[in-house]
Coordinates of N, CA and C in Angstrom, one line a residue:
X216 N 27.8 -93.3 -13.3 CA 27.3 -92.0 -13.8 C 27.8 -90.9 -12.8
X217 N 28.3 -89.8 -13.3 CA 28.6 -88.7 -12.5 C 27.7 -87.5 -12.9
X218 N 27.5 -86.6 -12.0 CA 26.7 -85.4 -12.3 C 27.6 -84.3 -11.8
X219 N 27.9 -83.4 -12.8 CA 28.7 -82.2 -12.4 C 28.0 -81.0 -13.1
X220 N 27.9 -80.0 -12.3 CA 27.3 -78.7 -12.8 C 28.4 -77.7 -12.9
X221 N 28.4 -76.9 -13.9 CA 29.2 -75.7 -14.0 C 28.5 -74.6 -13.2
X222 N 28.9 -74.4 -12.0 CA 28.2 -73.5 -11.1 C 28.7 -72.1 -11.2
X223 N 27.9 -71.1 -11.0 CA 26.5 -71.1 -10.7 C 25.7 -71.4 -12.0
X224 N 24.4 -71.8 -11.7 CA 23.4 -71.9 -12.8 C 22.6 -70.6 -12.8
X225 N 22.6 -69.9 -13.9 CA 21.9 -68.6 -13.9 C 20.7 -68.7 -14.9
X226 N 19.6 -68.1 -14.5 CA 18.4 -67.9 -15.3 C 18.1 -66.5 -15.3
X227 N 17.1 -66.0 -16.0 CA 16.8 -64.6 -16.0 C 16.5 -64.0 -14.6
X228 N 15.8 -64.8 -13.7 CA 15.5 -64.3 -12.4 C 16.2 -64.9 -11.3
X229 N 16.9 -66.1 -11.5 CA 17.5 -66.8 -10.4 C 19.0 -67.1 -10.6
X230 N 19.6 -67.4 -9.5 CA 21.0 -68.0 -9.5 C 20.9 -69.2 -8.6
X231 N 21.3 -70.3 -9.1 CA 21.4 -71.6 -8.4 C 22.9 -71.8 -8.1
X232 N 23.3 -72.0 -6.8 CA 24.7 -72.2 -6.5 C 24.8 -73.2 -5.4
X233 N 26.1 -73.5 -5.1 CA 26.3 -74.5 -4.0 C 26.0 -73.8 -2.7
X234 N 25.4 -74.6 -1.8 CA 25.1 -74.0 -0.4 C 26.4 -73.7 0.3
X235 N 26.4 -72.6 1.1 CA 27.5 -72.3 1.9 C 27.2 -72.2 3.4
X236 N 28.2 -72.1 4.2 CA 27.9 -72.1 5.6 C 27.1 -70.9 6.0
X237 N 27.2 -69.8 5.3 CA 26.4 -68.6 5.6 C 24.9 -68.7 5.3
X238 N 24.6 -69.8 4.6 CA 23.2 -70.1 4.2 C 22.4 -70.8 5.3
X239 N 23.1 -71.3 6.4 CA 22.5 -72.1 7.4 C 21.3 -71.6 8.0
X240 N 21.2 -70.3 8.4 CA 20.0 -69.8 9.0 C 18.9 -69.7 8.1
X241 N 19.1 -69.3 6.8 CA 18.1 -69.2 5.8 C 17.5 -70.6 5.5
X242 N 18.4 -71.6 5.4 CA 18.0 -72.9 5.2 C 17.2 -73.5 6.4
X243 N 17.6 -73.1 7.6 CA 16.8 -73.6 8.8 C 15.4 -73.0 8.7
X244 N 15.3 -71.7 8.3 CA 14.0 -71.1 8.2 C 13.1 -71.9 7.2
X245 N 13.6 -72.3 6.1 CA 12.9 -73.1 5.1 C 12.6 -74.5 5.6
X246 N 13.6 -75.2 6.1 CA 13.4 -76.5 6.6 C 12.5 -76.7 7.8
X247 N 12.4 -75.6 8.6 CA 11.5 -75.7 9.8 C 10.1 -75.2 9.5
X248 N 9.8 -74.7 8.3 CA 8.5 -74.2 8.0 C 7.6 -75.4 7.7
X249 N 6.5 -75.6 8.5 CA 5.6 -76.7 8.3 C 5.0 -76.8 6.9
X250 N 4.7 -75.6 6.3 CA 4.1 -75.6 4.9 C 5.1 -76.0 3.9
X251 N 6.3 -75.5 4.0 CA 7.4 -75.9 3.1 C 7.7 -77.4 3.1
X252 N 7.7 -77.9 4.3 CA 8.1 -79.3 4.5 C 6.9 -80.3 4.6
X253 N 5.7 -79.9 4.3 CA 4.5 -80.7 4.4 C 4.7 -82.0 3.5
X254 N 5.3 -81.9 2.3 CA 5.4 -83.1 1.5 C 6.7 -83.7 1.6
X255 N 7.6 -83.3 2.6 CA 8.9 -83.9 2.7 C 9.2 -84.4 4.1
X256 N 8.2 -84.9 4.7 CA 8.4 -85.6 6.0 C 8.2 -84.7 7.2
X257 N 7.8 -83.4 7.0 CA 7.6 -82.5 8.1 C 8.8 -81.7 8.4
X258 N 8.6 -80.7 9.3 CA 9.7 -79.7 9.6 C 10.9 -80.4 10.2
X259 N 12.0 -79.8 10.0 CA 13.3 -80.3 10.6 C 13.7 -79.3 11.8
X260 N 14.5 -79.8 12.6 CA 15.0 -79.1 13.8 C 16.0 -78.0 13.4
X261 N 16.2 -77.1 14.3 CA 17.2 -76.1 14.1 C 18.6 -76.7 13.9
X262 N 19.4 -76.2 13.1 CA 20.7 -76.8 12.8 C 20.8 -77.8 11.6
X263 N 19.6 -78.2 11.2 CA 19.5 -79.1 10.0 C 20.1 -78.4 8.8
X264 N 19.9 -77.1 8.6 CA 20.3 -76.4 7.4 C 21.8 -76.5 7.2
X265 N 22.6 -76.3 8.3 CA 24.0 -76.4 8.3 C 24.5 -77.8 7.9
X266 N 23.9 -78.8 8.5 CA 24.4 -80.2 8.1 C 24.0 -80.5 6.7
X267 N 22.8 -80.1 6.3 CA 22.4 -80.3 4.9 C 23.3 -79.6 3.9
X268 N 23.7 -78.4 4.2 CA 24.6 -77.7 3.3 C 26.0 -78.4 3.2
X269 N 26.5 -78.9 4.3 CA 27.7 -79.6 4.3 C 27.6 -80.9 3.4
X270 N 26.5 -81.6 3.6 CA 26.3 -82.8 2.8 C 26.2 -82.5 1.3
X271 N 25.5 -81.5 1.0 CA 25.4 -81.1 -0.5 C 26.7 -80.7 -1.1
X272 N 27.5 -79.9 -0.3 CA 28.8 -79.5 -0.8 C 29.7 -80.8 -1.0
X273 N 29.6 -81.8 -0.1 CA 30.4 -83.0 -0.3 C 29.9 -83.8 -1.5
X274 N 28.6 -83.8 -1.8 CA 28.1 -84.5 -3.0 C 28.6 -83.8 -4.2
X275 N 28.6 -82.4 -4.2 CA 29.1 -81.7 -5.4 C 30.5 -82.0 -5.6
X276 N 31.3 -82.0 -4.6 CA 32.8 -82.3 -4.7 C 33.0 -83.7 -5.3
X277 N 32.1 -84.6 -5.0 CA 32.3 -86.0 -5.5 C 31.6 -86.2 -6.8
X278 N 31.0 -85.2 -7.4 CA 30.2 -85.3 -8.7 C 29.1 -86.2 -8.5
X279 N 28.5 -86.2 -7.3 CA 27.3 -87.0 -7.0 C 26.1 -86.1 -7.1
X280 N 24.9 -86.7 -7.3 CA 23.7 -85.8 -7.3 C 23.6 -85.0 -6.0
X281 N 23.3 -83.7 -6.2 CA 23.3 -82.7 -5.1 C 22.3 -81.6 -5.4
X282 N 21.8 -81.0 -4.3 CA 20.9 -79.9 -4.4 C 21.7 -78.6 -4.3
X283 N 21.1 -77.5 -4.9 CA 21.7 -76.2 -4.8 C 20.7 -75.3 -4.2
X284 N 21.2 -74.1 -3.7 CA 20.3 -73.1 -3.1 C 19.9 -72.2 -4.3
X285 N 18.7 -71.6 -4.1 CA 18.1 -70.7 -5.1 C 18.1 -69.3 -4.6
X286 N 18.8 -68.4 -5.3 CA 18.7 -67.0 -4.9 C 17.9 -66.2 -6.0
X287 N 17.1 -65.3 -5.6 CA 16.4 -64.4 -6.6 C 17.3 -63.2 -6.8
X288 N 17.4 -62.8 -8.0 CA 18.2 -61.6 -8.4 C 17.5 -60.4 -7.8
X289 N 18.3 -59.6 -7.1 CA 17.8 -58.3 -6.6 C 17.1 -58.5 -5.3
X290 N 17.1 -59.7 -4.7 CA 16.3 -59.8 -3.4 C 17.3 -60.6 -2.4
X291 N 17.1 -60.3 -1.2 CA 17.8 -60.9 -0.1 C 17.2 -62.2 0.2
X292 N 18.0 -63.1 0.8 CA 17.6 -64.4 1.2 C 17.5 -65.5 0.1
X293 N 17.1 -66.7 0.6 CA 17.0 -67.8 -0.4 C 15.5 -68.0 -0.8
X294 N 15.3 -68.4 -2.0 CA 14.0 -68.7 -2.5 C 13.7 -70.1 -2.3
X295 N 14.7 -71.0 -2.1 CA 14.4 -72.4 -2.0 C 15.7 -73.2 -2.3
X296 N 15.4 -74.5 -2.7 CA 16.5 -75.4 -3.1 C 16.0 -76.1 -4.4
X297 N 16.9 -76.5 -5.2 CA 16.7 -77.3 -6.4 C 17.9 -78.0 -6.8
X298 N 17.8 -79.2 -7.3 CA 18.9 -80.0 -7.7 C 18.5 -81.4 -7.9
X299 N 19.5 -82.3 -7.7 CA 19.3 -83.7 -7.8 C 19.6 -84.4 -6.5
X300 N 18.9 -85.5 -6.3 CA 19.2 -86.4 -5.1 C 19.2 -87.8 -5.7
X301 N 19.9 -88.7 -4.9 CA 20.0 -90.1 -5.4 C 18.6 -90.7 -5.6
X302 N 18.4 -91.4 -6.7 CA 17.1 -92.1 -6.9 C 17.2 -93.6 -6.7
X303 N 16.3 -94.3 -7.2 CA 16.3 -95.7 -7.0 C 17.4 -96.4 -7.7
X304 N 18.0 -95.8 -8.7 CA 19.2 -96.3 -9.4 C 20.1 -95.2 -9.8
X305 N 21.4 -95.5 -10.0 CA 22.3 -94.5 -10.4 C 22.0 -93.9 -11.7
X306 N 21.2 -94.5 -12.6 CA 20.9 -94.0 -13.9 C 19.7 -93.1 -13.8
X307 N 19.0 -93.0 -12.7 CA 17.8 -92.2 -12.6 C 17.8 -91.4 -11.3
X308 N 18.6 -90.3 -11.2 CA 18.5 -89.4 -10.0 C 17.1 -88.8 -9.9
X309 N 16.8 -88.2 -8.8 CA 15.5 -87.6 -8.6 C 15.7 -86.1 -8.5
X310 N 14.8 -85.4 -9.1 CA 14.7 -83.9 -9.1 C 14.3 -83.5 -7.7
X311 N 15.1 -82.7 -7.0 CA 14.8 -82.2 -5.7 C 14.3 -80.7 -5.9
X312 N 13.2 -80.3 -5.4 CA 12.7 -79.0 -5.6 C 11.9 -78.6 -4.3
X313 N 12.3 -77.5 -3.7 CA 11.6 -77.0 -2.5 C 11.6 -75.5 -2.6
X314 N 10.5 -74.9 -2.8 CA 10.4 -73.4 -2.8 C 9.8 -72.9 -1.5
X315 N 10.4 -71.9 -1.0 CA 9.9 -71.3 0.3 C 8.5 -70.8 0.1
X316 N 7.6 -71.0 1.0 CA 6.2 -70.6 0.9 C 6.0 -69.1 0.4
X317 N 6.8 -68.2 0.9 CA 6.7 -66.8 0.5 C 7.1 -66.5 -0.9
X318 N 7.7 -67.5 -1.6 CA 8.2 -67.3 -2.9 C 7.4 -68.0 -4.0
X319 N 6.3 -68.7 -3.5 CA 5.5 -69.5 -4.4 C 4.6 -68.7 -5.2
X320 N 4.1 -69.3 -6.4 CA 3.1 -68.6 -7.2 C 3.7 -67.8 -8.3
X321 N 5.0 -67.8 -8.5 CA 5.6 -67.0 -9.5 C 6.4 -67.8 -10.5
X322 N 6.2 -69.1 -10.5 CA 6.9 -70.1 -11.4 C 8.4 -70.1 -11.2
X323 N 8.8 -69.8 -10.0 CA 10.2 -69.9 -9.7 C 10.7 -71.4 -9.7
X324 N 9.8 -72.3 -9.2 CA 10.1 -73.7 -9.2 C 10.4 -74.2 -10.6
X325 N 9.5 -73.8 -11.6 CA 9.7 -74.3 -12.9 C 11.0 -73.8 -13.5
X326 N 11.3 -72.5 -13.2 CA 12.6 -71.9 -13.8 C 13.8 -72.6 -13.2
X327 N 13.8 -72.9 -11.9 CA 14.9 -73.6 -11.2 C 15.0 -75.0 -11.7
X328 N 13.9 -75.7 -11.8 CA 13.9 -77.1 -12.3 C 14.4 -77.2 -13.7
X329 N 14.0 -76.3 -14.6 CA 14.5 -76.3 -15.9 C 16.0 -76.1 -16.0
X330 N 16.5 -75.2 -15.2 CA 18.0 -75.0 -15.1 C 18.7 -76.2 -14.7
X331 N 18.2 -76.9 -13.7 CA 18.8 -78.2 -13.2 C 18.8 -79.2 -14.3
X332 N 17.6 -79.4 -15.0 CA 17.5 -80.4 -16.0 C 18.4 -80.2 -17.2
X333 N 18.5 -78.9 -17.6 CA 19.4 -78.6 -18.7 C 20.8 -78.9 -18.3
X334 N 21.2 -78.5 -17.1 CA 22.6 -78.7 -16.7 C 22.9 -80.2 -16.5
X335 N 21.9 -81.0 -16.0 CA 22.1 -82.4 -15.8 C 22.3 -83.2 -17.1
X336 N 21.6 -82.8 -18.1 CA 21.7 -83.5 -19.4 C 22.7 -82.9 -20.3
X337 N 23.4 -81.8 -19.9 CA 24.3 -81.1 -20.8 C 25.7 -81.8 -20.9
X338 N 26.4 -81.4 -21.9 CA 27.8 -82.0 -22.1 C 28.6 -81.6 -20.9
X339 N 29.3 -82.5 -20.4 CA 30.2 -82.2 -19.2 C 31.4 -81.3 -19.7
X340 N 31.7 -80.3 -19.0 CA 32.8 -79.4 -19.3 C 34.1 -80.1 -18.9
X341 N 35.1 -80.0 -19.8 CA 36.4 -80.7 -19.4 C 37.5 -79.7 -19.1
X342 N 37.4 -78.5 -19.6 CA 38.4 -77.5 -19.2 C 37.9 -76.1 -19.6
X343 N 38.6 -75.1 -19.3 CA 38.2 -73.8 -19.7 C 39.3 -73.2 -20.6
X344 N 38.8 -72.4 -21.6 CA 39.7 -71.8 -22.5 C 40.6 -70.8 -21.8
X345 N 41.9 -70.8 -22.1 CA 42.8 -69.8 -21.5 C 42.5 -68.4 -21.9
X346 N 41.9 -68.3 -23.1 CA 41.6 -66.9 -23.7 C 40.3 -66.4 -23.1
X347 N 39.2 -67.1 -23.3 CA 37.9 -66.6 -22.9 C 37.5 -67.0 -21.5
X348 N 38.2 -68.0 -20.9 CA 37.8 -68.6 -19.6 C 36.4 -69.3 -19.6
X349 N 35.9 -69.5 -20.8 CA 34.6 -70.2 -20.9 C 34.9 -71.7 -21.0
X350 N 33.9 -72.5 -20.5 CA 34.1 -74.0 -20.6 C 34.2 -74.5 -22.0
X351 N 35.1 -75.4 -22.2 CA 35.1 -76.2 -23.5 C 34.4 -77.5 -23.2
X352 N 33.7 -78.0 -24.2 CA 32.9 -79.2 -24.0 C 33.3 -80.2 -25.0
X353 N 32.9 -81.4 -24.7 CA 33.1 -82.6 -25.6 C 31.8 -83.2 -25.8
X354 N 31.6 -84.1 -26.8 CA 30.3 -84.7 -27.0 C 29.9 -85.5 -25.8
X355 N 28.6 -85.5 -25.5 CA 28.1 -86.2 -24.3 C 28.5 -87.7 -24.3
X356 N 28.9 -88.2 -23.2 CA 29.1 -89.7 -23.0 C 27.9 -90.2 -22.3
X357 N 27.2 -91.2 -22.8 CA 26.0 -91.7 -22.1 C 26.3 -92.2 -20.7
X358 N 27.5 -92.6 -20.4 CA 27.8 -93.0 -19.1 C 28.0 -91.9 -18.1
X359 N 28.1 -90.7 -18.6 CA 28.3 -89.5 -17.7 C 27.1 -88.6 -17.5
X360 N 26.0 -88.9 -18.1 CA 24.8 -88.2 -17.9 C 23.7 -89.1 -17.5
X361 N 22.7 -88.7 -16.7 CA 21.7 -89.7 -16.4 C 20.8 -90.1 -17.6
X362 N 20.4 -91.3 -17.6 CA 19.5 -91.8 -18.6 C 18.1 -91.2 -18.5
X363 N 17.7 -90.9 -17.3 CA 16.4 -90.2 -17.0 C 16.5 -89.6 -15.6
X364 N 15.7 -88.6 -15.4 CA 15.5 -88.0 -14.1 C 14.1 -88.1 -13.7
X365 N 13.9 -88.5 -12.5 CA 12.6 -88.8 -11.9 C 12.3 -87.7 -10.9
X366 N 11.0 -87.6 -10.6 CA 10.5 -86.7 -9.5 C 9.3 -87.4 -8.9
X367 N 9.2 -87.2 -7.6 CA 8.0 -87.7 -6.8 C 7.1 -86.6 -6.5
X368 N 5.8 -86.9 -6.6 CA 4.7 -85.9 -6.3 C 3.6 -86.6 -5.6
X369 N 3.1 -86.1 -4.5 CA 1.9 -86.6 -3.9 C 0.7 -86.3 -4.9
X370 N -0.2 -87.3 -5.0 CA -1.3 -87.2 -6.0 C -2.1 -85.9 -5.8
X371 N -2.2 -85.3 -4.6 CA -3.0 -84.1 -4.4 C -2.2 -82.8 -4.6
X372 N -0.9 -82.9 -4.9 CA -0.1 -81.7 -5.0 C -0.1 -81.2 -6.4
X373 N -1.2 -80.5 -6.7 CA -1.5 -80.0 -8.1 C -0.4 -79.0 -8.6
X374 N 0.0 -78.1 -7.7 CA 1.0 -77.1 -8.0 C 2.4 -77.8 -8.4
X375 N 2.8 -78.8 -7.7 CA 4.1 -79.5 -8.0 C 3.9 -80.3 -9.3
X376 N 2.8 -80.9 -9.5 CA 2.5 -81.7 -10.7 C 2.5 -80.8 -11.9
X377 N 1.9 -79.6 -11.8 CA 1.9 -78.6 -12.9 C 3.4 -78.2 -13.2
X378 N 4.2 -77.9 -12.2 CA 5.5 -77.5 -12.4 C 6.3 -78.6 -13.1
X379 N 6.2 -79.9 -12.7 CA 6.9 -81.0 -13.3 C 6.5 -81.1 -14.7
X380 N 5.2 -81.0 -15.0 CA 4.8 -81.1 -16.4 C 5.3 -80.0 -17.3
X381 N 5.3 -78.8 -16.7 CA 5.8 -77.6 -17.4 C 7.2 -77.7 -17.9
X382 N 8.0 -78.4 -17.1 CA 9.5 -78.6 -17.5 C 9.7 -79.9 -18.2
X383 N 8.7 -80.6 -18.6 CA 8.8 -81.8 -19.5 C 8.8 -83.1 -18.8
X384 N 8.6 -83.2 -17.5 CA 8.5 -84.5 -16.9 C 7.0 -85.0 -17.1
X385 N 6.9 -86.3 -17.3 CA 5.6 -86.9 -17.6 C 5.3 -88.0 -16.6
X386 N 4.0 -88.2 -16.3 CA 3.7 -89.3 -15.4 C 4.2 -90.6 -15.9
X387 N 4.9 -91.4 -15.0 CA 5.5 -92.7 -15.3 C 4.8 -93.8 -14.6
X388 N 4.5 -93.6 -13.3 CA 3.9 -94.7 -12.5 C 3.5 -94.2 -11.2
X389 N 2.8 -95.1 -10.5 CA 2.3 -94.8 -9.1 C 3.0 -95.8 -8.2
X390 N 3.6 -95.2 -7.1 CA 4.2 -96.1 -6.1 C 3.2 -96.2 -5.0
X391 N 2.5 -97.3 -4.9 CA 1.4 -97.4 -3.9 C 2.0 -97.5 -2.5
X392 N 3.1 -98.1 -2.4 CA 3.7 -98.3 -1.0 C 4.0 -96.9 -0.4
X393 N 4.6 -96.0 -1.3 CA 5.0 -94.7 -0.8 C 3.8 -93.7 -0.9
X394 N 2.8 -94.0 -1.7 CA 1.7 -93.1 -1.9 C 2.1 -91.9 -2.7
X395 N 3.0 -92.1 -3.7 CA 3.4 -91.0 -4.6 C 3.3 -91.4 -6.0
X396 N 3.2 -90.4 -6.9 CA 3.3 -90.5 -8.3 C 4.7 -90.3 -8.7
X397 N 5.2 -91.1 -9.7 CA 6.5 -90.9 -10.2 C 6.4 -90.2 -11.6
X398 N 7.1 -89.1 -11.8 CA 7.2 -88.4 -13.1 C 8.6 -88.6 -13.6
X399 N 8.8 -88.7 -14.9 CA 10.1 -88.9 -15.4 C 10.4 -88.1 -16.7
X400 N 11.6 -87.8 -16.9 CA 12.1 -87.2 -18.2 C 13.3 -88.0 -18.6
X401 N 13.3 -88.5 -19.9 CA 14.4 -89.3 -20.4 C 15.4 -88.4 -21.1
X402 N 16.6 -88.8 -21.1 CA 17.7 -88.1 -21.7 C 17.3 -87.7 -23.2
X403 N 17.5 -86.5 -23.6 CA 17.1 -86.1 -25.0 C 18.0 -86.8 -26.0

């Protein structure tokens, strides 16, 4: 299975794009924030943003699950990250979603997650029209899109659970070993 996005992904308020080297300091600010990283293993050290951005660009180039940075239209800085990360199987990548604490409470996570889900399940673009420069598509091939997308949520993270349910993911199981609930959305 490959995952390829026609970037950028645009929504009414957001633009999701590949992370660049210029994003390193803004990513470091998000990744070093204890509140932002509370459910993701804790804050990361300075410099993590740059290595993370390089890793995500390599994943995008290989059509592997990758996360994108979220920009808010008309505002400076990054609002967070959203995308896909490798899951327990190649057929079920995980939704990756991290919204900067200052950007929370405005349903930006749901908007970004919905854009990622639509793009992940969409028909893969094969070329662009020489006239309109728009992507031409072919019917979806089940081997080229994920069978399902999963997300992990701590049982007490009500805001994340609401966001996942708002974009169509449903409770699937409980991973007692990891202490997380697994939510899933199957290919339409």
